[in-house]
mmCIF file of C-alpha atoms and ligand atoms in Angstrom:
data_model
loop_
_atom_site.group_PDB
_atom_site.id
_atom_site.type_symbol
_atom_site.label_atom_id
_atom_site.label_comp_id
_atom_site.label_asym_id
_atom_site.label_seq_id
_atom_site.Cartn_x
_atom_site.Cartn_y
_atom_site.Cartn_z
ATOM 1 C CA MET A 1 110.887 286.839 225.756
ATOM 2 C CA LYS A 2 110.702 283.492 223.914
ATOM 3 C CA LYS A 3 113.220 283.184 221.083
ATOM 4 C CA ILE A 4 112.257 281.532 217.780
ATOM 5 C CA LEU A 5 114.601 280.615 214.950
ATOM 6 C CA ILE A 6 113.091 281.002 211.475
ATOM 7 C CA THR A 7 115.055 279.232 208.772
ATOM 8 C CA GLY A 8 114.276 280.702 205.360
ATOM 9 C CA GLY A 9 112.927 283.773 207.140
ATOM 10 C CA THR A 10 113.637 286.212 204.278
ATOM 11 C CA GLY A 11 111.502 284.077 201.961
ATOM 12 C CA TYR A 12 107.843 284.540 201.073
ATOM 13 C CA ILE A 13 106.055 282.624 203.850
ATOM 14 C CA GLY A 14 108.957 282.955 206.294
ATOM 15 C CA SER A 15 108.977 286.769 206.195
ATOM 16 C CA HIS A 16 105.209 286.967 206.763
ATOM 17 C CA THR A 17 105.586 284.581 209.710
ATOM 18 C CA VAL A 18 108.392 286.705 211.217
ATOM 19 C CA VAL A 19 106.043 289.726 211.171
ATOM 20 C CA GLU A 20 103.272 287.812 212.950
ATOM 21 C CA LEU A 21 105.687 286.366 215.529
ATOM 22 C CA GLN A 22 107.170 289.766 216.359
ATOM 23 C CA GLN A 23 103.690 291.223 216.692
ATOM 24 C CA LYS A 24 102.900 288.424 219.153
ATOM 25 C CA GLY A 25 105.917 289.386 221.285
ATOM 26 C CA TYR A 26 108.415 286.746 220.188
ATOM 27 C CA GLU A 27 112.102 287.510 219.665
ATOM 28 C CA VAL A 28 112.986 286.248 216.168
ATOM 29 C CA ILE A 29 116.296 285.151 214.642
ATOM 30 C CA ILE A 30 116.380 284.571 210.886
ATOM 31 C CA ILE A 31 118.866 282.382 209.083
ATOM 32 C CA ASP A 32 118.725 282.242 205.312
ATOM 33 C CA ASN A 33 121.255 281.569 202.534
ATOM 34 C CA LEU A 34 119.587 284.223 200.322
ATOM 35 C CA SER A 35 119.480 281.743 197.410
ATOM 36 C CA ASN A 36 115.925 282.816 196.599
ATOM 37 C CA SER A 37 115.431 286.033 198.582
ATOM 38 C CA SER A 38 117.248 289.226 199.526
ATOM 39 C CA GLU A 39 118.496 290.659 202.824
ATOM 40 C CA SER A 40 116.470 293.824 202.177
ATOM 41 C CA VAL A 41 113.444 291.817 203.390
ATOM 42 C CA VAL A 42 114.863 292.160 206.935
ATOM 43 C CA ASP A 43 114.529 295.954 206.652
ATOM 44 C CA SER A 44 111.018 295.652 205.212
ATOM 45 C CA ILE A 45 110.013 293.507 208.203
ATOM 46 C CA ALA A 46 111.491 296.152 210.538
ATOM 47 C CA GLN A 47 109.515 298.835 208.682
ATOM 48 C CA ILE A 48 106.282 296.905 209.333
ATOM 49 C CA THR A 49 106.875 295.915 212.977
ATOM 50 C CA GLY A 50 109.390 298.473 214.202
ATOM 51 C CA ILE A 51 111.674 295.617 215.311
ATOM 52 C CA LYS A 52 114.651 294.505 213.215
ATOM 53 C CA PRO A 53 115.053 290.726 213.562
ATOM 54 C CA THR A 54 118.564 289.294 213.972
ATOM 55 C CA PHE A 55 119.674 287.969 210.580
ATOM 56 C CA LYS A 56 122.521 285.584 209.816
ATOM 57 C CA LYS A 57 123.369 284.480 206.265
ATOM 58 C CA ILE A 58 123.849 280.751 206.720
ATOM 59 C CA ASP A 59 123.462 277.784 204.404
ATOM 60 C CA LEU A 60 122.006 274.920 206.433
ATOM 61 C CA THR A 61 123.738 272.376 204.177
ATOM 62 C CA ASP A 62 127.024 273.696 205.648
ATOM 63 C CA SER A 63 127.087 271.636 208.839
ATOM 64 C CA LYS A 64 130.083 273.549 210.304
ATOM 65 C CA ALA A 65 128.474 276.972 209.840
ATOM 66 C CA THR A 66 125.166 275.675 211.184
ATOM 67 C CA ALA A 67 126.830 274.187 214.275
ATOM 68 C CA ALA A 68 128.754 277.424 214.847
ATOM 69 C CA PHE A 69 125.495 279.384 214.695
ATOM 70 C CA PHE A 70 123.927 277.225 217.427
ATOM 71 C CA GLU A 71 127.104 277.527 219.509
ATOM 72 C CA LYS A 72 126.677 281.280 219.445
ATOM 73 C CA TYR A 73 122.882 281.599 219.727
ATOM 74 C CA LYS A 74 121.768 279.739 222.834
ATOM 75 C CA GLN A 75 118.328 279.746 224.488
ATOM 76 C CA ILE A 76 116.381 279.170 221.273
ATOM 77 C CA ASP A 77 112.927 277.941 222.364
ATOM 78 C CA GLY A 78 111.664 276.685 219.014
ATOM 79 C CA VAL A 79 112.342 276.499 215.295
ATOM 80 C CA ILE A 80 110.093 277.046 212.284
ATOM 81 C CA HIS A 81 111.808 275.452 209.294
ATOM 82 C CA PHE A 82 110.981 277.029 205.925
ATOM 83 C CA ALA A 83 114.399 276.925 204.223
ATOM 84 C CA ALA A 84 114.074 274.730 201.126
ATOM 85 C CA PHE A 85 113.989 274.925 197.333
ATOM 86 C CA LYS A 86 110.396 274.781 196.141
ATOM 87 C CA ALA A 87 110.099 275.044 192.368
ATOM 88 C CA VAL A 88 108.379 271.880 191.139
ATOM 89 C CA GLY A 89 109.591 272.202 187.522
ATOM 90 C CA GLU A 90 113.190 272.958 188.497
ATOM 91 C CA SER A 91 113.209 269.919 190.783
ATOM 92 C CA VAL A 92 112.352 267.686 187.814
ATOM 93 C CA GLU A 93 115.258 269.146 185.812
ATOM 94 C CA ASN A 94 117.721 269.099 188.703
ATOM 95 C CA PRO A 95 116.672 266.486 191.276
ATOM 96 C CA LEU A 96 120.051 266.202 193.036
ATOM 97 C CA LYS A 97 120.043 269.944 193.788
ATOM 98 C CA TYR A 98 116.692 269.423 195.575
ATOM 99 C CA TYR A 99 117.590 266.226 197.439
ATOM 100 C CA HIS A 100 120.919 267.671 198.564
ATOM 101 C CA ASN A 101 119.551 271.022 199.705
ATOM 102 C CA ASN A 102 116.186 270.091 201.169
ATOM 103 C CA LEU A 103 117.307 266.912 202.953
ATOM 104 C CA PHE A 104 120.734 267.940 204.252
ATOM 105 C CA SER A 105 119.340 271.269 205.485
ATOM 106 C CA LEU A 106 116.815 269.449 207.643
ATOM 107 C CA ILE A 107 119.276 266.777 208.821
ATOM 108 C CA ASN A 108 121.878 269.363 209.892
ATOM 109 C CA LEU A 109 119.189 271.404 211.598
ATOM 110 C CA LEU A 110 117.844 268.428 213.553
ATOM 111 C CA ASP A 111 121.374 267.375 214.558
ATOM 112 C CA CYS A 112 122.048 270.836 215.979
ATOM 113 C CA MET A 113 118.664 271.024 217.682
ATOM 114 C CA LYS A 114 119.327 267.705 219.401
ATOM 115 C CA LYS A 115 122.824 268.754 220.485
ATOM 116 C CA ASN A 116 121.475 272.002 221.919
ATOM 117 C CA GLN A 117 118.342 270.499 223.532
ATOM 118 C CA ILE A 118 115.957 272.454 221.312
ATOM 119 C CA ASN A 119 112.875 270.260 221.210
ATOM 120 C CA ASN A 120 110.232 272.195 219.276
ATOM 121 C CA ILE A 121 109.958 272.293 215.502
ATOM 122 C CA VAL A 122 107.215 273.434 213.136
ATOM 123 C CA PHE A 123 107.855 272.148 209.615
ATOM 124 C CA SER A 124 106.724 273.768 206.386
ATOM 125 C CA SER A 125 105.189 270.936 204.398
ATOM 126 C CA SER A 126 102.840 270.951 201.443
ATOM 127 C CA CYS A 127 99.634 269.426 200.047
ATOM 128 C CA THR A 128 101.909 268.165 197.307
ATOM 129 C CA VAL A 129 102.498 265.108 199.535
ATOM 130 C CA TYR A 130 98.953 263.956 198.680
ATOM 131 C CA GLY A 131 99.624 263.798 194.925
ATOM 132 C CA GLU A 132 96.322 263.305 193.027
ATOM 133 C CA PRO A 133 93.904 262.687 195.953
ATOM 134 C CA ASP A 134 91.412 259.782 195.783
ATOM 135 C CA SER A 135 88.664 261.874 197.327
ATOM 136 C CA LEU A 136 87.967 265.522 198.052
ATOM 137 C CA PRO A 137 88.207 267.484 200.251
ATOM 138 C CA VAL A 138 91.550 266.093 201.467
ATOM 139 C CA THR A 139 91.949 265.299 205.165
ATOM 140 C CA GLU A 140 95.218 264.583 206.995
ATOM 141 C CA LYS A 141 94.244 260.906 206.902
ATOM 142 C CA ALA A 142 94.413 260.829 203.093
ATOM 143 C CA SER A 143 97.040 258.476 201.772
ATOM 144 C CA ILE A 144 100.423 259.864 200.870
ATOM 145 C CA LYS A 145 100.820 259.133 197.157
ATOM 146 C CA LYS A 146 104.030 258.674 195.225
ATOM 147 C CA ALA A 147 105.313 262.233 194.758
ATOM 148 C CA LEU A 148 104.859 263.710 191.286
ATOM 149 C CA SER A 149 108.170 265.590 191.511
ATOM 150 C CA PRO A 150 111.500 265.442 193.368
ATOM 151 C CA TYR A 151 110.354 268.602 195.189
ATOM 152 C CA GLY A 152 107.254 266.813 196.463
ATOM 153 C CA ASN A 153 109.381 263.773 197.313
ATOM 154 C CA THR A 154 111.702 265.881 199.471
ATOM 155 C CA LYS A 155 108.668 267.097 201.426
ATOM 156 C CA GLN A 156 107.538 263.514 201.991
ATOM 157 C CA ILE A 157 111.038 262.376 203.018
ATOM 158 C CA CYS A 158 111.439 265.369 205.351
ATOM 159 C CA GLU A 159 108.129 264.489 207.014
ATOM 160 C CA GLU A 160 109.426 260.933 207.512
ATOM 161 C CA ILE A 161 112.766 262.138 208.898
ATOM 162 C CA ILE A 162 110.947 264.301 211.445
ATOM 163 C CA THR A 163 108.472 261.505 212.273
ATOM 164 C CA ASP A 164 111.241 258.974 212.915
ATOM 165 C CA THR A 165 113.344 261.458 214.897
ATOM 166 C CA THR A 166 110.345 262.322 217.045
ATOM 167 C CA LYS A 167 109.901 258.631 217.892
ATOM 168 C CA THR A 168 113.409 258.271 219.285
ATOM 169 C CA SER A 169 114.031 261.623 220.971
ATOM 170 C CA SER A 170 112.301 264.369 222.923
ATOM 171 C CA LEU A 171 111.577 266.267 219.702
ATOM 172 C CA GLN A 172 108.037 267.681 219.582
ATOM 173 C CA SER A 173 106.900 268.533 216.069
ATOM 174 C CA ILE A 174 104.030 269.933 214.037
ATOM 175 C CA LEU A 175 103.884 269.414 210.276
ATOM 176 C CA LEU A 176 101.870 272.060 208.440
ATOM 177 C CA ARG A 177 100.670 271.006 204.971
ATOM 178 C CA TYR A 178 99.972 274.163 202.994
ATOM 179 C CA PHE A 179 97.625 274.254 200.069
ATOM 180 C CA ASN A 180 98.324 277.203 197.738
ATOM 181 C CA PRO A 181 99.669 280.247 199.608
ATOM 182 C CA ILE A 182 99.140 283.530 197.699
ATOM 183 C CA GLY A 183 98.753 287.237 198.444
ATOM 184 C CA ALA A 184 100.956 289.695 200.326
ATOM 185 C CA HIS A 185 101.059 291.704 203.540
ATOM 186 C CA SER A 186 98.593 294.643 203.500
ATOM 187 C CA SER A 187 101.538 297.084 203.795
ATOM 188 C CA ALA A 188 102.770 295.822 200.374
ATOM 189 C CA LEU A 189 106.282 295.916 201.899
ATOM 190 C CA ILE A 190 106.719 292.122 201.724
ATOM 191 C CA GLY A 191 105.328 289.558 199.314
ATOM 192 C CA GLU A 192 106.214 286.809 196.861
ATOM 193 C CA LEU A 193 109.311 287.759 194.880
ATOM 194 C CA PRO A 194 110.046 284.944 192.426
ATOM 195 C CA LEU A 195 113.499 285.282 190.837
ATOM 196 C CA GLY A 196 113.214 285.008 187.046
ATOM 197 C CA ILE A 197 110.132 283.630 185.299
ATOM 198 C CA PRO A 198 107.475 282.758 187.914
ATOM 199 C CA ASN A 199 106.435 279.094 188.152
ATOM 200 C CA ASN A 200 103.312 279.842 190.155
ATOM 201 C CA LEU A 201 100.025 281.195 188.820
ATOM 202 C CA ILE A 202 99.537 284.365 190.866
ATOM 203 C CA PRO A 203 102.911 286.047 190.310
ATOM 204 C CA TYR A 204 102.572 285.208 186.622
ATOM 205 C CA ILE A 205 99.127 286.848 186.550
ATOM 206 C CA THR A 206 100.295 290.032 188.292
ATOM 207 C CA GLN A 207 103.439 290.283 186.127
ATOM 208 C CA THR A 208 101.288 289.892 183.002
ATOM 209 C CA ALA A 209 98.826 292.526 184.252
ATOM 210 C CA ILE A 210 101.622 295.000 184.940
ATOM 211 C CA GLY A 211 103.195 294.365 181.524
ATOM 212 C CA LYS A 212 106.304 292.481 182.640
ATOM 213 C CA ARG A 213 105.047 289.335 180.810
ATOM 214 C CA SER A 214 103.138 289.549 177.538
ATOM 215 C CA ILE A 215 100.607 286.768 178.074
ATOM 216 C CA LEU A 216 99.573 284.200 180.683
ATOM 217 C CA ASN A 217 99.520 280.595 179.486
ATOM 218 C CA VAL A 218 96.673 278.649 181.074
ATOM 219 C CA TYR A 219 97.897 275.075 181.276
ATOM 220 C CA GLY A 220 94.972 273.082 179.938
ATOM 221 C CA ASN A 221 91.182 273.439 179.977
ATOM 222 C CA ASP A 222 90.342 269.777 179.369
ATOM 223 C CA TYR A 223 90.415 268.623 183.006
ATOM 224 C CA PRO A 224 87.382 266.934 184.612
ATOM 225 C CA THR A 225 86.401 270.172 186.423
ATOM 226 C CA PRO A 226 83.453 272.564 185.949
ATOM 227 C CA ASP A 227 85.256 274.847 183.486
ATOM 228 C CA GLY A 228 88.014 272.418 182.467
ATOM 229 C CA THR A 229 90.819 274.233 184.271
ATOM 230 C CA CYS A 230 92.510 272.964 187.457
ATOM 231 C CA LEU A 231 91.068 273.654 190.901
ATOM 232 C CA ARG A 232 93.299 274.709 193.807
ATOM 233 C CA ASP A 233 92.726 275.752 197.424
ATOM 234 C CA TYR A 234 94.292 279.231 197.575
ATOM 235 C CA LEU A 235 94.916 280.727 201.009
ATOM 236 C CA HIS A 236 96.203 284.147 202.057
ATOM 237 C CA VAL A 237 99.833 284.077 203.172
ATOM 238 C CA VAL A 238 98.933 286.197 206.242
ATOM 239 C CA ASP A 239 96.337 283.629 207.341
ATOM 240 C CA LEU A 240 99.003 280.985 206.802
ATOM 241 C CA ALA A 241 101.587 282.941 208.827
ATOM 242 C CA LYS A 242 99.160 283.255 211.735
ATOM 243 C CA ALA A 243 98.760 279.467 211.781
ATOM 244 C CA HIS A 244 102.516 279.135 212.370
ATOM 245 C CA VAL A 245 102.343 281.370 215.436
ATOM 246 C CA ILE A 246 99.514 279.244 216.832
ATOM 247 C CA ALA A 247 101.505 276.070 216.100
ATOM 248 C CA ILE A 248 104.720 277.229 217.806
ATOM 249 C CA ASP A 249 102.677 278.570 220.755
ATOM 250 C CA ARG A 250 101.089 275.104 221.026
ATOM 251 C CA LEU A 251 104.481 273.417 221.292
ATOM 252 C CA LEU A 252 106.015 275.942 223.684
ATOM 253 C CA GLU A 253 102.983 275.676 225.970
ATOM 254 C CA ASN A 254 103.052 271.855 225.730
ATOM 255 C CA LYS A 255 99.490 271.838 224.427
ATOM 256 C CA ASN A 256 100.237 269.395 221.619
ATOM 257 C CA LYS A 257 98.439 266.076 222.106
ATOM 258 C CA SER A 258 101.205 263.950 220.629
ATOM 259 C CA ALA A 259 104.873 264.349 219.792
ATOM 260 C CA LEU A 260 103.991 264.568 216.105
ATOM 261 C CA GLU A 261 100.925 266.444 214.834
ATOM 262 C CA VAL A 262 99.921 267.125 211.228
ATOM 263 C CA PHE A 263 97.541 269.867 210.021
ATOM 264 C CA ASN A 264 96.202 270.860 206.617
ATOM 265 C CA LEU A 265 96.152 274.616 206.083
ATOM 266 C CA GLY A 266 93.758 275.815 203.420
ATOM 267 C CA THR A 267 90.360 277.467 203.099
ATOM 268 C CA GLY A 268 88.412 274.350 202.077
ATOM 269 C CA ASN A 269 87.363 276.050 198.819
ATOM 270 C CA GLY A 270 88.660 275.125 195.383
ATOM 271 C CA PHE A 271 88.900 277.803 192.688
ATOM 272 C CA SER A 272 89.685 277.120 189.016
ATOM 273 C CA VAL A 273 92.341 278.988 187.067
ATOM 274 C CA LEU A 274 89.637 280.788 185.051
ATOM 275 C CA GLU A 275 87.796 281.773 188.248
ATOM 276 C CA VAL A 276 91.048 283.204 189.622
ATOM 277 C CA ILE A 277 91.607 285.162 186.410
ATOM 278 C CA LYS A 278 88.040 286.528 186.508
ATOM 279 C CA THR A 279 88.384 287.530 190.162
ATOM 280 C CA PHE A 280 91.743 289.175 189.460
ATOM 281 C CA GLU A 281 90.225 291.212 186.608
ATOM 282 C CA LYS A 282 87.421 292.275 188.952
ATOM 283 C CA VAL A 283 89.648 293.426 191.835
ATOM 284 C CA SER A 284 92.356 295.006 189.658
ATOM 285 C CA GLY A 285 90.212 296.465 186.888
ATOM 286 C CA VAL A 286 92.786 295.059 184.445
ATOM 287 C CA LYS A 287 91.763 292.860 181.506
ATOM 288 C CA LEU A 288 94.203 289.946 181.561
ATOM 289 C CA ASN A 289 95.820 288.703 178.356
ATOM 290 C CA TYR A 290 95.832 284.893 178.470
ATOM 291 C CA LYS A 291 95.555 281.875 176.242
ATOM 292 C CA ILE A 292 94.783 278.199 176.804
ATOM 293 C CA VAL A 293 97.746 275.935 176.041
ATOM 294 C CA GLU A 294 98.724 272.321 176.684
ATOM 295 C CA ARG A 295 98.506 270.831 180.179
ATOM 296 C CA ARG A 296 101.637 271.165 182.402
ATOM 297 C CA ALA A 297 103.230 267.827 183.368
ATOM 298 C CA GLY A 298 102.677 266.924 187.010
ATOM 299 C CA ASP A 299 99.599 269.066 187.590
ATOM 300 C CA VAL A 300 96.807 267.429 189.585
ATOM 301 C CA SER A 301 93.355 268.293 188.235
ATOM 302 C CA GLN A 302 91.876 269.334 191.541
ATOM 303 C CA ILE A 303 92.819 269.485 195.194
ATOM 304 C CA PHE A 304 91.339 271.350 198.122
ATOM 305 C CA SER A 305 91.509 270.864 201.862
ATOM 306 C CA ASP A 306 89.380 269.701 204.724
ATOM 307 C CA CYS A 307 90.943 271.789 207.499
ATOM 308 C CA GLU A 308 88.483 270.779 210.210
ATOM 309 C CA LEU A 309 91.375 269.505 212.333
ATOM 310 C CA ALA A 310 93.202 272.859 212.320
ATOM 311 C CA ASN A 311 89.913 274.639 213.064
ATOM 312 C CA LYS A 312 89.173 272.342 216.007
ATOM 313 C CA GLU A 313 92.628 271.727 217.470
ATOM 314 C CA LEU A 314 94.416 274.979 216.645
ATOM 315 C CA GLY A 315 91.380 277.231 216.679
ATOM 316 C CA TRP A 316 92.657 278.467 213.300
ATOM 317 C CA LYS A 317 90.514 279.330 210.294
ATOM 318 C CA ALA A 318 91.474 281.227 207.147
ATOM 319 C CA LYS A 319 89.729 284.587 207.293
ATOM 320 C CA LEU A 320 90.720 286.328 204.042
ATOM 321 C CA GLY A 321 88.891 285.555 200.796
ATOM 322 C CA LEU A 322 90.077 285.312 197.191
ATOM 323 C CA ASP A 323 89.320 288.995 196.456
ATOM 324 C CA GLU A 324 91.635 290.144 199.283
ATOM 325 C CA MET A 325 94.279 287.591 198.306
ATOM 326 C CA LEU A 326 94.394 288.834 194.733
ATOM 327 C CA SER A 327 94.097 292.548 195.489
ATOM 328 C CA SER A 328 97.005 292.282 197.964
ATOM 329 C CA SER A 329 99.084 290.485 195.303
ATOM 330 C CA TRP A 330 98.260 293.237 192.820
ATOM 331 C CA LYS A 331 99.163 295.996 195.326
ATOM 332 C CA TRP A 332 102.478 294.201 195.984
ATOM 333 C CA GLU A 333 103.237 293.870 192.240
ATOM 334 C CA ASN A 334 102.677 297.617 191.813
ATOM 335 C CA TYR A 335 104.909 298.352 194.796
ATOM 336 C CA ILE A 336 107.849 296.238 193.587
ATOM 337 C CA ASN A 337 107.544 297.724 190.123
ATOM 338 C CA LYS A 338 107.816 301.215 191.511
ATOM 339 C CA THR A 339 110.805 300.327 193.718
ATOM 340 C CA THR A 340 112.716 298.235 191.183
ATOM 341 C CA LYS A 341 112.333 300.555 188.132
HETATM 342 C C1 WQD B 1 98.295 276.542 190.153
HETATM 343 C C2 WQD B 1 97.426 276.260 188.936
HETATM 344 C C3 WQD B 1 98.607 275.360 187.044
HETATM 345 C C4 WQD B 1 101.078 278.853 186.246
HETATM 346 C C5 WQD B 1 102.808 274.440 193.557
HETATM 347 C C6 WQD B 1 103.514 273.406 194.371
HETATM 348 C C7 WQD B 1 103.000 273.450 195.782
HETATM 349 C C8 WQD B 1 103.143 274.840 196.310
HETATM 350 C C9 WQD B 1 102.384 275.825 195.429
HETATM 351 C C10 WQD B 1 105.216 275.073 197.491
HETATM 352 C C11 WQD B 1 97.783 274.949 188.239
HETATM 353 C C12 WQD B 1 98.037 276.735 186.724
HETATM 354 C C13 WQD B 1 100.161 277.983 186.806
HETATM 355 C C14 WQD B 1 100.844 279.363 184.949
HETATM 356 C C15 WQD B 1 98.790 278.123 184.847
HETATM 357 N N1 WQD B 1 104.509 275.211 196.381
HETATM 358 N N2 WQD B 1 99.044 277.632 186.123
HETATM 359 N N3 WQD B 1 99.699 278.973 184.285
HETATM 360 O O1 WQD B 1 101.318 273.707 191.017
HETATM 361 O O2 WQD B 1 99.218 274.009 192.449
HETATM 362 O O3 WQD B 1 101.446 274.112 193.518
HETATM 363 O O4 WQD B 1 102.952 275.715 194.122
HETATM 364 O O5 WQD B 1 104.872 274.675 198.552
HETATM 365 O O6 WQD B 1 103.767 272.552 196.555
HETATM 366 O O7 WQD B 1 103.227 272.141 193.849
HETATM 367 O O8 WQD B 1 100.715 275.963 192.034
HETATM 368 O O9 WQD B 1 100.591 278.236 191.127
HETATM 369 O O10 WQD B 1 102.124 276.556 189.982
HETATM 370 O O11 WQD B 1 99.654 276.333 189.757
HETATM 371 O O12 WQD B 1 97.773 277.781 184.218
HETATM 372 O O13 WQD B 1 101.651 280.161 184.365
HETATM 373 O O14 WQD B 1 97.671 277.289 187.967
HETATM 374 O O15 WQD B 1 98.404 274.484 185.940
HETATM 375 O O16 WQD B 1 96.584 274.367 187.781
HETATM 376 P P1 WQD B 1 100.634 274.360 192.165
HETATM 377 P P2 WQD B 1 100.843 276.838 190.700
#
């Protein structure tokens, strides 16, 4: 049975990817420092798949602990690297925290992979590397703009670190640039669990609908878009997780066409904030309390993907639509409210 290491595997996208990997017959080991997730996610994964993944609480910025982990766990066939801080706003307030964590985690990981002859990595990147795109939809050939936040900059630098390492070693890598992952597993046993006040739109919507937040602030309706609010390419986290299984399969079966491949992962559709709110009200039956306020610094007005390359090369296409994304988020919000009362 092929063994895959998932760093950040108790996090939102990581946990959904663990489920899909286990259901495809992979043995999974999770390492996570639990800075933005809880160990109970391991049990939730086991409840969904019937298989409890190995879990080790490790901080990848601790090079000794990381090396010791690889000493102990041999025969790892590939790594999917999710572990990173990802709050755009927080990264502006505390850039060093982001550079230290996101860069040293990757550097320590790559050092250990090299030492232990582990040559396959799938990296969790983001459409944030494109900044405000010159043209839409965005393809992988679009220019990488100066990052709008230290978070986005760490994603760009990590892509460069992997690119340069691939050139001078036997590392084979796939960079996956996510657009906006939302939604939750249909079991409602795993989902997005932001600690504190959510930065992202969907958890803020569901927390407002359930009464945890009093009102949703819509950051600006004076953008050059059909209804004035920002457009984003939302994709279901389960569709996204499935893409990771295809990507790691591709590397393990040596089907990749070059040592470094890059794929956009989105649906190709852009929805505005107001369209998302309207769709949420439709699928949940809840009237959402919101108000239009000032723009949020760093927001791009619109971005959505051209994921032709992933369709063609990976045979991957997002299957779940906005209704299913939002109804699964709502089901998850109701579940966590029942269990955390
Ligand atoms: C979406 C839209 C906001 C909250 C970020 C990262 C990206 C990825 C996803 C990690 C924007 C509006 C939001 C709110 C609002 N993260 N909004 N009120 O900023 O597109 O992307 O998260 O990989 O890398 O950059 O996502 O959900 O924060 O915002 O009006 O309370 O919703 O202005 O237009 P974003 P988001």
